[in-house]
Amino acid sequence: PYQIKFEMFYLSYKYTSIILRAEQSRAEQSRARYLDIAKGIGITLVVFGHLSERYQFLRILVYSFHMPLFFIISGSLNKDSPLRQCLKNGMQKLVLPTYQILAFDLMLRILKSVLEHSQFPSLAELVNGLLIHGGVLWNAPVWFLMTLFACRLGKSLLSSLNNKIEVTFVIGCILVCLFNINVKFPSWWLTNVIMSFPFFWLGTKIKKYIVNTSNETSKTILIVLCLMWIIVAYLNGYTDINIQCNGRSYLLFLFTGISGTLIVIELSKWIEKLKIANVLEIVGKNSLIVLLTHYYICRGLIPYAIHFLKIGPNYIVQIVLTIIIVSIYYRVFSCFPHFLGQRKINTTKSSN
């Protein structure tokens, strides 16, 4: 019986990996390599963010743009499709993996209850889990998949209507956040759309700039933009889409989210010429898999080790751990592509 259960879990995992990889490969043949590098940088910062503390300034900087980066890039790669097709693709590639993570978290919770002789999950916790709103769902980052699913559905629906309605909806989202009305809503993937959709929508509008490799921004403009981003992020304070935290002003968050994204994209064009580009590219192509699995390491295993070793919040430790975790993911993706439903990955540099 245990072998059958293991084989079922393995097949479920492999199928999830295949569809997640398929999601990562949307328009892969037609997009610039540096976008995968940018996503590699982004997911590395996600890992760092979940190893750091909210009051640390580096985390404030990271959270000022790292999720807007993914929404803008996702928007730039989004293909206009009928609502029905968008719903079908989203259910398979985004919603299904979310509920498989939920099933895994439920198994962990039940196992913990058995081992510790503690109370089993309540009905309320099960319902909240089914709604992807906490409860038995422990892996918090899955909110991104559901919010991205809602953003794609919203864009498909609005595209079928009038352009003025689409713009009005975006302005409405911005106003709701600007007057801090969104903070009164529960922290839920559906309400996260209010903060996220303007970035996703912007990505669909500037896709020609983002995917055009010939566009190069001068170093002077980049330096000025980088300084402005750091200053504005400091002034705005901590921001977090998942808990409806706008900082001092959502307009400032819009600025840091957009400017930080543009800086990373331009930086990725430069990194493309370096050896580390291979690492970031492969991790970036598999960023959804990293997103759905790293939390068990960063918020599950590592805190126990740090508590045992009595190590306080420390930038050096956090950065070193981030490098180690991302390096392990790179090795797994490079050495076991077939396990992840991929073809053999070529990590050698092109001779051209």
Tab-separated table of C-alpha atoms in Angstrom:
chain	number	residue	atom	x	y	z
A	1	PRO	CA	0.000	0.000	0.000
A	2	TYR	CA	2.808	2.422	0.865
A	3	GLN	CA	4.490	1.735	-2.484
A	4	ILE	CA	1.250	2.446	-4.336
A	5	LYS	CA	0.802	5.709	-2.403
A	6	PHE	CA	4.405	6.708	-3.155
A	7	GLU	CA	3.967	5.982	-6.865
A	8	MET	CA	0.742	8.002	-6.938
A	9	PHE	CA	2.468	10.912	-5.209
A	10	TYR	CA	5.447	10.649	-7.571
A	11	LEU	CA	3.210	10.672	-10.671
A	12	SER	CA	1.255	13.605	-9.263
A	13	TYR	CA	4.503	15.497	-8.592
A	14	LYS	CA	5.910	14.734	-12.028
A	15	TYR	CA	2.688	15.826	-13.739
A	16	THR	CA	2.709	19.039	-11.715
A	17	SER	CA	6.350	19.655	-12.701
A	18	ILE	CA	5.506	19.118	-16.371
A	19	ILE	CA	2.620	21.576	-16.420
A	20	LEU	CA	4.581	24.100	-14.342
A	21	ARG	CA	7.464	23.819	-16.788
A	22	ALA	CA	4.987	24.211	-19.658
A	23	GLU	CA	3.754	27.377	-17.992
A	24	GLN	CA	7.325	28.643	-17.798
A	25	SER	CA	7.829	27.823	-21.483
A	26	ARG	CA	5.025	29.996	-22.798
A	27	ALA	CA	6.475	31.936	-25.716
A	28	GLU	CA	9.953	30.693	-24.715
A	29	GLN	CA	11.100	30.405	-28.303
A	30	SER	CA	10.139	33.974	-29.121
A	31	ARG	CA	11.267	35.834	-26.026
A	32	ALA	CA	14.585	37.308	-25.070
A	33	ARG	CA	16.943	35.252	-22.916
A	34	TYR	CA	17.436	38.103	-20.490
A	35	LEU	CA	13.809	37.814	-19.350
A	36	ASP	CA	14.568	34.375	-17.920
A	37	ILE	CA	17.672	35.871	-16.284
A	38	ALA	CA	15.479	38.630	-14.810
A	39	LYS	CA	13.106	36.000	-13.432
A	40	GLY	CA	16.119	34.152	-12.029
A	41	ILE	CA	17.162	37.312	-10.204
A	42	GLY	CA	13.572	37.817	-9.049
A	43	ILE	CA	13.121	34.327	-7.613
A	44	THR	CA	16.536	34.558	-5.912
A	45	LEU	CA	15.279	37.699	-4.183
A	46	VAL	CA	12.078	35.850	-3.201
A	47	VAL	CA	14.222	33.192	-1.493
A	48	PHE	CA	16.255	35.910	0.263
A	49	GLY	CA	13.059	37.690	1.309
A	50	HIS	CA	11.783	34.574	3.071
A	51	LEU	CA	15.080	34.209	4.935
A	52	SER	CA	15.182	37.831	6.129
A	53	GLU	CA	13.194	39.819	8.668
A	54	ARG	CA	10.581	42.432	7.864
A	55	TYR	CA	12.438	45.280	9.589
A	56	GLN	CA	15.692	44.728	7.636
A	57	PHE	CA	16.299	47.374	4.978
A	58	LEU	CA	17.397	44.898	2.288
A	59	ARG	CA	14.066	43.120	2.638
A	60	ILE	CA	12.259	46.458	2.298
A	61	LEU	CA	14.191	47.053	-0.939
A	62	VAL	CA	13.429	43.550	-2.244
A	63	TYR	CA	9.728	43.732	-1.412
A	64	SER	CA	9.466	47.136	-3.071
A	65	PHE	CA	9.627	45.499	-6.513
A	66	HIS	CA	10.174	41.708	-6.583
A	67	MET	CA	6.504	40.670	-7.045
A	68	PRO	CA	5.699	43.588	-9.408
A	69	LEU	CA	8.656	42.264	-11.457
A	70	PHE	CA	6.898	38.917	-11.950
A	71	PHE	CA	3.528	40.511	-12.726
A	72	ILE	CA	5.036	42.917	-15.279
A	73	ILE	CA	7.023	40.157	-17.013
A	74	SER	CA	3.989	37.841	-16.936
A	75	GLY	CA	1.916	40.602	-18.489
A	76	SER	CA	4.509	41.204	-21.201
A	77	LEU	CA	4.460	37.488	-22.095
A	78	ASN	CA	0.691	37.153	-21.838
A	79	LYS	CA	-1.093	36.174	-25.041
A	80	ASP	CA	-4.577	37.514	-25.665
A	81	SER	CA	-6.946	34.560	-25.752
A	82	PRO	CA	-10.710	34.059	-25.396
A	83	LEU	CA	-11.997	33.942	-21.825
A	84	ARG	CA	-12.908	30.259	-22.097
A	85	GLN	CA	-9.434	29.283	-23.303
A	86	CYS	CA	-7.803	31.475	-20.674
A	87	LEU	CA	-9.907	29.788	-17.988
A	88	LYS	CA	-9.023	26.308	-19.242
A	89	ASN	CA	-5.272	27.013	-19.406
A	90	GLY	CA	-5.254	28.733	-16.024
A	91	MET	CA	-7.105	25.909	-14.306
A	92	GLN	CA	-4.569	23.375	-15.582
A	93	LYS	CA	-1.360	25.362	-15.196
A	94	LEU	CA	-2.042	27.540	-12.141
A	95	VAL	CA	-5.027	26.349	-10.117
A	96	LEU	CA	-4.271	22.603	-10.217
A	97	PRO	CA	-0.690	22.972	-8.858
A	98	THR	CA	-2.063	25.235	-6.112
A	99	TYR	CA	-4.469	22.583	-4.880
A	100	GLN	CA	-1.810	19.890	-5.112
A	101	ILE	CA	0.306	22.013	-2.774
A	102	LEU	CA	-2.775	22.306	-0.540
A	103	ALA	CA	-3.122	18.493	-0.478
A	104	PHE	CA	0.570	18.162	0.452
A	105	ASP	CA	0.222	20.721	3.256
A	106	LEU	CA	-2.839	18.881	4.567
A	107	MET	CA	-0.838	15.637	4.658
A	108	LEU	CA	1.936	17.385	6.604
A	109	ARG	CA	-0.574	18.856	9.047
A	110	ILE	CA	-2.222	15.474	9.682
A	111	LEU	CA	1.188	13.816	10.122
A	112	LYS	CA	2.181	16.503	12.622
A	113	SER	CA	-1.069	15.982	14.548
A	114	VAL	CA	-0.431	12.244	14.708
A	115	LEU	CA	3.201	12.563	15.806
A	116	GLU	CA	2.526	15.271	18.392
A	117	HIS	CA	-0.848	13.854	19.497
A	118	SER	CA	-2.348	17.278	18.861
A	119	GLN	CA	-5.719	18.330	17.500
A	120	PHE	CA	-6.549	17.558	13.886
A	121	PRO	CA	-7.452	20.414	11.488
A	122	SER	CA	-10.838	21.961	12.225
A	123	LEU	CA	-13.610	22.421	9.676
A	124	ALA	CA	-12.856	26.150	9.530
A	125	GLU	CA	-9.204	25.449	8.721
A	126	LEU	CA	-10.207	23.003	5.976
A	127	VAL	CA	-12.624	25.536	4.442
A	128	ASN	CA	-10.026	28.317	4.542
A	129	GLY	CA	-7.548	25.942	2.930
A	130	LEU	CA	-9.982	25.172	0.097
A	131	LEU	CA	-10.396	28.918	-0.403
A	132	ILE	CA	-6.573	29.284	-0.490
A	133	HIS	CA	-6.889	31.544	2.514
A	134	GLY	CA	-4.637	30.100	5.194
A	135	GLY	CA	-6.085	27.324	7.326
A	136	VAL	CA	-4.380	24.025	6.501
A	137	LEU	CA	-2.534	25.763	3.649
A	138	TRP	CA	0.909	26.595	5.023
A	139	ASN	CA	2.817	27.334	1.796
A	140	ALA	CA	1.900	31.024	1.569
A	141	PRO	CA	3.586	31.870	-1.801
A	142	VAL	CA	0.918	29.946	-3.754
A	143	TRP	CA	-1.134	33.150	-3.580
A	144	PHE	CA	0.888	34.325	-6.584
A	145	LEU	CA	-0.417	31.552	-8.848
A	146	MET	CA	-4.049	32.263	-7.957
A	147	THR	CA	-3.631	36.025	-8.252
A	148	LEU	CA	-1.877	35.623	-11.620
A	149	PHE	CA	-4.761	33.385	-12.708
A	150	ALA	CA	-7.251	36.116	-11.728
A	151	CYS	CA	-5.190	38.819	-13.492
A	152	ARG	CA	-5.144	36.810	-16.727
A	153	LEU	CA	-8.884	36.193	-16.522
A	154	GLY	CA	-9.499	39.864	-15.798
A	155	LYS	CA	-7.342	40.992	-18.740
A	156	SER	CA	-9.062	38.531	-21.080
A	157	LEU	CA	-12.493	39.718	-19.964
A	158	LEU	CA	-11.607	43.415	-20.178
A	159	SER	CA	-10.012	42.958	-23.608
A	160	SER	CA	-13.320	41.594	-24.902
A	161	LEU	CA	-15.046	44.761	-23.711
A	162	ASN	CA	-14.241	48.404	-24.300
A	163	ASN	CA	-10.729	49.849	-23.942
A	164	LYS	CA	-12.147	52.648	-21.777
A	165	ILE	CA	-13.587	50.089	-19.365
A	166	GLU	CA	-10.156	48.433	-19.137
A	167	VAL	CA	-8.418	51.718	-18.327
A	168	THR	CA	-11.177	52.651	-15.866
A	169	PHE	CA	-10.698	49.345	-14.026
A	170	VAL	CA	-6.937	49.935	-13.726
A	171	ILE	CA	-7.488	53.477	-12.444
A	172	GLY	CA	-10.084	52.116	-10.028
A	173	CYS	CA	-7.551	49.613	-8.616
A	174	ILE	CA	-5.009	52.396	-8.162
A	175	LEU	CA	-7.523	54.673	-6.403
A	176	VAL	CA	-8.666	51.895	-4.068
A	177	CYS	CA	-5.040	51.369	-3.020
A	178	LEU	CA	-4.209	55.078	-2.983
A	179	PHE	CA	-6.917	55.739	-0.390
A	180	ASN	CA	-5.910	52.579	1.535
A	181	ILE	CA	-9.343	51.026	1.065
A	182	ASN	CA	-7.674	47.732	0.122
A	183	VAL	CA	-6.090	47.366	3.583
A	184	LYS	CA	-9.596	46.845	4.988
A	185	PHE	CA	-10.029	43.725	2.857
A	186	PRO	CA	-8.818	40.309	4.075
A	187	SER	CA	-5.373	39.168	2.928
A	188	TRP	CA	-6.525	36.848	0.174
A	189	TRP	CA	-5.313	36.000	-3.339
A	190	LEU	CA	-8.474	37.499	-4.858
A	191	THR	CA	-8.109	40.832	-3.061
A	192	ASN	CA	-4.399	40.810	-3.967
A	193	VAL	CA	-5.531	41.422	-7.554
A	194	ILE	CA	-6.264	45.044	-6.604
A	195	MET	CA	-2.580	45.751	-5.936
A	196	SER	CA	-1.267	43.417	-8.650
A	197	PHE	CA	-3.418	44.084	-11.707
A	198	PRO	CA	-1.980	47.556	-12.528
A	199	PHE	CA	1.491	45.969	-12.831
A	200	PHE	CA	0.206	43.053	-14.926
A	201	TRP	CA	-1.749	45.431	-17.170
A	202	LEU	CA	1.305	47.678	-17.578
A	203	GLY	CA	3.321	44.638	-18.673
A	204	THR	CA	0.826	43.962	-21.478
A	205	LYS	CA	1.174	47.562	-22.655
A	206	ILE	CA	4.976	47.821	-22.656
A	207	LYS	CA	5.711	44.314	-23.940
A	208	LYS	CA	7.319	45.726	-27.092
A	209	TYR	CA	9.880	47.529	-24.966
A	210	ILE	CA	10.475	44.614	-22.599
A	211	VAL	CA	10.974	41.914	-25.253
A	212	ASN	CA	12.969	44.159	-27.622
A	213	THR	CA	16.649	43.332	-27.199
A	214	SER	CA	17.726	46.377	-29.216
A	215	ASN	CA	16.493	48.785	-26.525
A	216	GLU	CA	19.342	49.905	-24.306
A	217	THR	CA	19.110	52.476	-21.530
A	218	SER	CA	22.085	54.732	-20.876
A	219	LYS	CA	24.159	54.044	-17.774
A	220	THR	CA	23.554	57.574	-16.463
A	221	ILE	CA	19.773	57.131	-16.582
A	222	LEU	CA	20.082	53.717	-14.888
A	223	ILE	CA	22.239	55.112	-12.068
A	224	VAL	CA	19.815	58.002	-11.477
A	225	LEU	CA	16.838	55.621	-11.600
A	226	CYS	CA	18.564	53.246	-9.177
A	227	LEU	CA	19.257	56.037	-6.683
A	228	MET	CA	15.663	57.262	-6.946
A	229	TRP	CA	14.367	53.706	-6.423
A	230	ILE	CA	16.431	53.254	-3.240
A	231	ILE	CA	15.396	56.630	-1.818
A	232	VAL	CA	11.682	56.172	-2.618
A	233	ALA	CA	11.712	52.602	-1.246
A	234	TYR	CA	13.240	53.903	1.984
A	235	LEU	CA	10.662	56.688	2.252
A	236	ASN	CA	7.732	54.392	1.470
A	237	GLY	CA	8.719	51.729	3.978
A	238	TYR	CA	7.675	48.078	3.992
A	239	THR	CA	5.308	46.886	1.238
A	240	ASP	CA	3.763	43.475	0.664
A	241	ILE	CA	1.060	42.573	-1.859
A	242	ASN	CA	0.125	39.405	0.001
A	243	ILE	CA	-0.942	41.273	3.140
A	244	GLN	CA	-2.309	44.372	1.372
A	245	CYS	CA	0.514	46.579	2.652
A	246	ASN	CA	0.894	49.668	0.448
A	247	GLY	CA	3.629	51.332	2.446
A	248	ARG	CA	3.090	55.042	3.035
A	249	SER	CA	1.618	55.466	-0.463
A	250	TYR	CA	0.607	53.093	-3.244
A	251	LEU	CA	1.861	55.641	-5.787
A	252	LEU	CA	5.333	55.276	-4.298
A	253	PHE	CA	4.935	51.493	-4.504
A	254	LEU	CA	3.995	51.838	-8.172
A	255	PHE	CA	7.178	53.815	-8.746
A	256	THR	CA	9.466	51.366	-6.911
A	257	GLY	CA	7.755	48.363	-8.536
A	258	ILE	CA	8.143	49.734	-12.067
A	259	SER	CA	11.605	51.277	-11.626
A	260	GLY	CA	12.967	48.196	-9.845
A	261	THR	CA	11.651	45.974	-12.640
A	262	LEU	CA	13.227	48.119	-15.370
A	263	ILE	CA	16.554	48.152	-13.493
A	264	VAL	CA	16.567	44.336	-13.193
A	265	ILE	CA	15.680	43.902	-16.878
A	266	GLU	CA	18.495	46.216	-17.952
A	267	LEU	CA	20.874	44.513	-15.522
A	268	SER	CA	19.880	41.141	-17.014
A	269	LYS	CA	20.925	42.314	-20.483
A	270	TRP	CA	24.396	42.989	-19.105
A	271	ILE	CA	24.531	39.738	-17.097
A	272	GLU	CA	23.628	37.828	-20.278
A	273	LYS	CA	27.270	38.131	-21.323
A	274	LEU	CA	28.591	36.587	-18.088
A	275	LYS	CA	28.950	32.947	-17.019
A	276	ILE	CA	26.474	33.349	-14.163
A	277	ALA	CA	23.795	33.974	-16.801
A	278	ASN	CA	23.425	30.194	-17.293
A	279	VAL	CA	22.583	29.710	-13.616
A	280	LEU	CA	20.076	32.556	-13.485
A	281	GLU	CA	18.509	31.560	-16.800
A	282	ILE	CA	17.828	27.959	-15.752
A	283	VAL	CA	16.556	28.991	-12.314
A	284	GLY	CA	14.417	31.662	-13.984
A	285	LYS	CA	12.874	29.187	-16.415
A	286	ASN	CA	11.863	27.069	-13.430
A	287	SER	CA	10.926	29.954	-11.144
A	288	LEU	CA	7.412	28.647	-10.502
A	289	ILE	CA	8.798	25.360	-9.189
A	290	VAL	CA	11.196	27.281	-6.932
A	291	LEU	CA	8.319	29.493	-5.787
A	292	LEU	CA	6.206	26.507	-4.756
A	293	THR	CA	8.942	24.562	-2.962
A	294	HIS	CA	11.431	26.983	-1.387
A	295	TYR	CA	9.077	27.954	1.451
A	296	TYR	CA	9.421	24.516	3.035
A	297	ILE	CA	13.166	25.135	3.209
A	298	CYS	CA	13.251	28.837	4.112
A	299	ARG	CA	10.430	28.839	6.657
A	300	GLY	CA	10.430	25.155	7.574
A	301	LEU	CA	13.889	23.611	7.874
A	302	ILE	CA	16.246	26.569	8.190
A	303	PRO	CA	14.558	28.321	11.168
A	304	TYR	CA	15.005	25.142	13.240
A	305	ALA	CA	18.712	25.033	12.365
A	306	ILE	CA	19.189	28.742	13.101
A	307	HIS	CA	17.363	28.423	16.426
A	308	PHE	CA	19.471	25.396	17.359
A	309	LEU	CA	22.704	27.228	16.494
A	310	LYS	CA	21.423	30.403	18.220
A	311	ILE	CA	22.158	32.628	15.208
A	312	GLY	CA	20.403	35.994	15.102
A	313	PRO	CA	19.179	37.850	11.958
A	314	ASN	CA	22.318	38.370	9.942
A	315	TYR	CA	22.807	39.594	6.370
A	316	ILE	CA	25.871	37.434	5.786
A	317	VAL	CA	24.109	34.239	6.870
A	318	GLN	CA	20.983	35.136	4.879
A	319	ILE	CA	22.927	35.870	1.687
A	320	VAL	CA	25.079	32.745	2.009
A	321	LEU	CA	21.983	30.579	2.584
A	322	THR	CA	20.287	32.181	-0.434
A	323	ILE	CA	23.278	31.365	-2.656
A	324	ILE	CA	23.376	27.772	-1.372
A	325	ILE	CA	19.635	27.195	-1.903
A	326	VAL	CA	19.591	28.697	-5.406
A	327	SER	CA	22.741	26.715	-6.322
A	328	ILE	CA	21.056	23.483	-5.217
A	329	TYR	CA	18.015	24.291	-7.369
A	330	TYR	CA	20.316	24.985	-10.324
A	331	ARG	CA	22.031	21.615	-9.911
A	332	VAL	CA	18.723	19.788	-9.644
A	333	PHE	CA	17.328	21.473	-12.750
A	334	SER	CA	20.560	20.824	-14.672
A	335	CYS	CA	21.181	17.216	-13.608
A	336	PHE	CA	17.609	15.885	-13.500
A	337	PRO	CA	15.735	17.550	-16.392
A	338	HIS	CA	13.742	14.403	-17.233
A	339	PHE	CA	12.505	14.141	-13.641
A	340	LEU	CA	11.094	17.646	-14.069
A	341	GLY	CA	9.488	16.879	-17.412
A	342	GLN	CA	12.136	18.786	-19.374
A	343	ARG	CA	14.518	18.038	-22.166
A	344	LYS	CA	18.236	18.010	-21.533
A	345	ILE	CA	19.304	21.543	-20.654
A	346	ASN	CA	22.297	22.878	-22.471
A	347	THR	CA	24.345	24.957	-20.062
A	348	THR	CA	27.224	25.585	-22.427
A	349	LYS	CA	27.662	28.968	-23.928
A	350	SER	CA	26.744	29.418	-27.547
A	351	SER	CA	29.679	29.713	-29.903
A	352	ASN	CA	27.984	32.474	-31.851
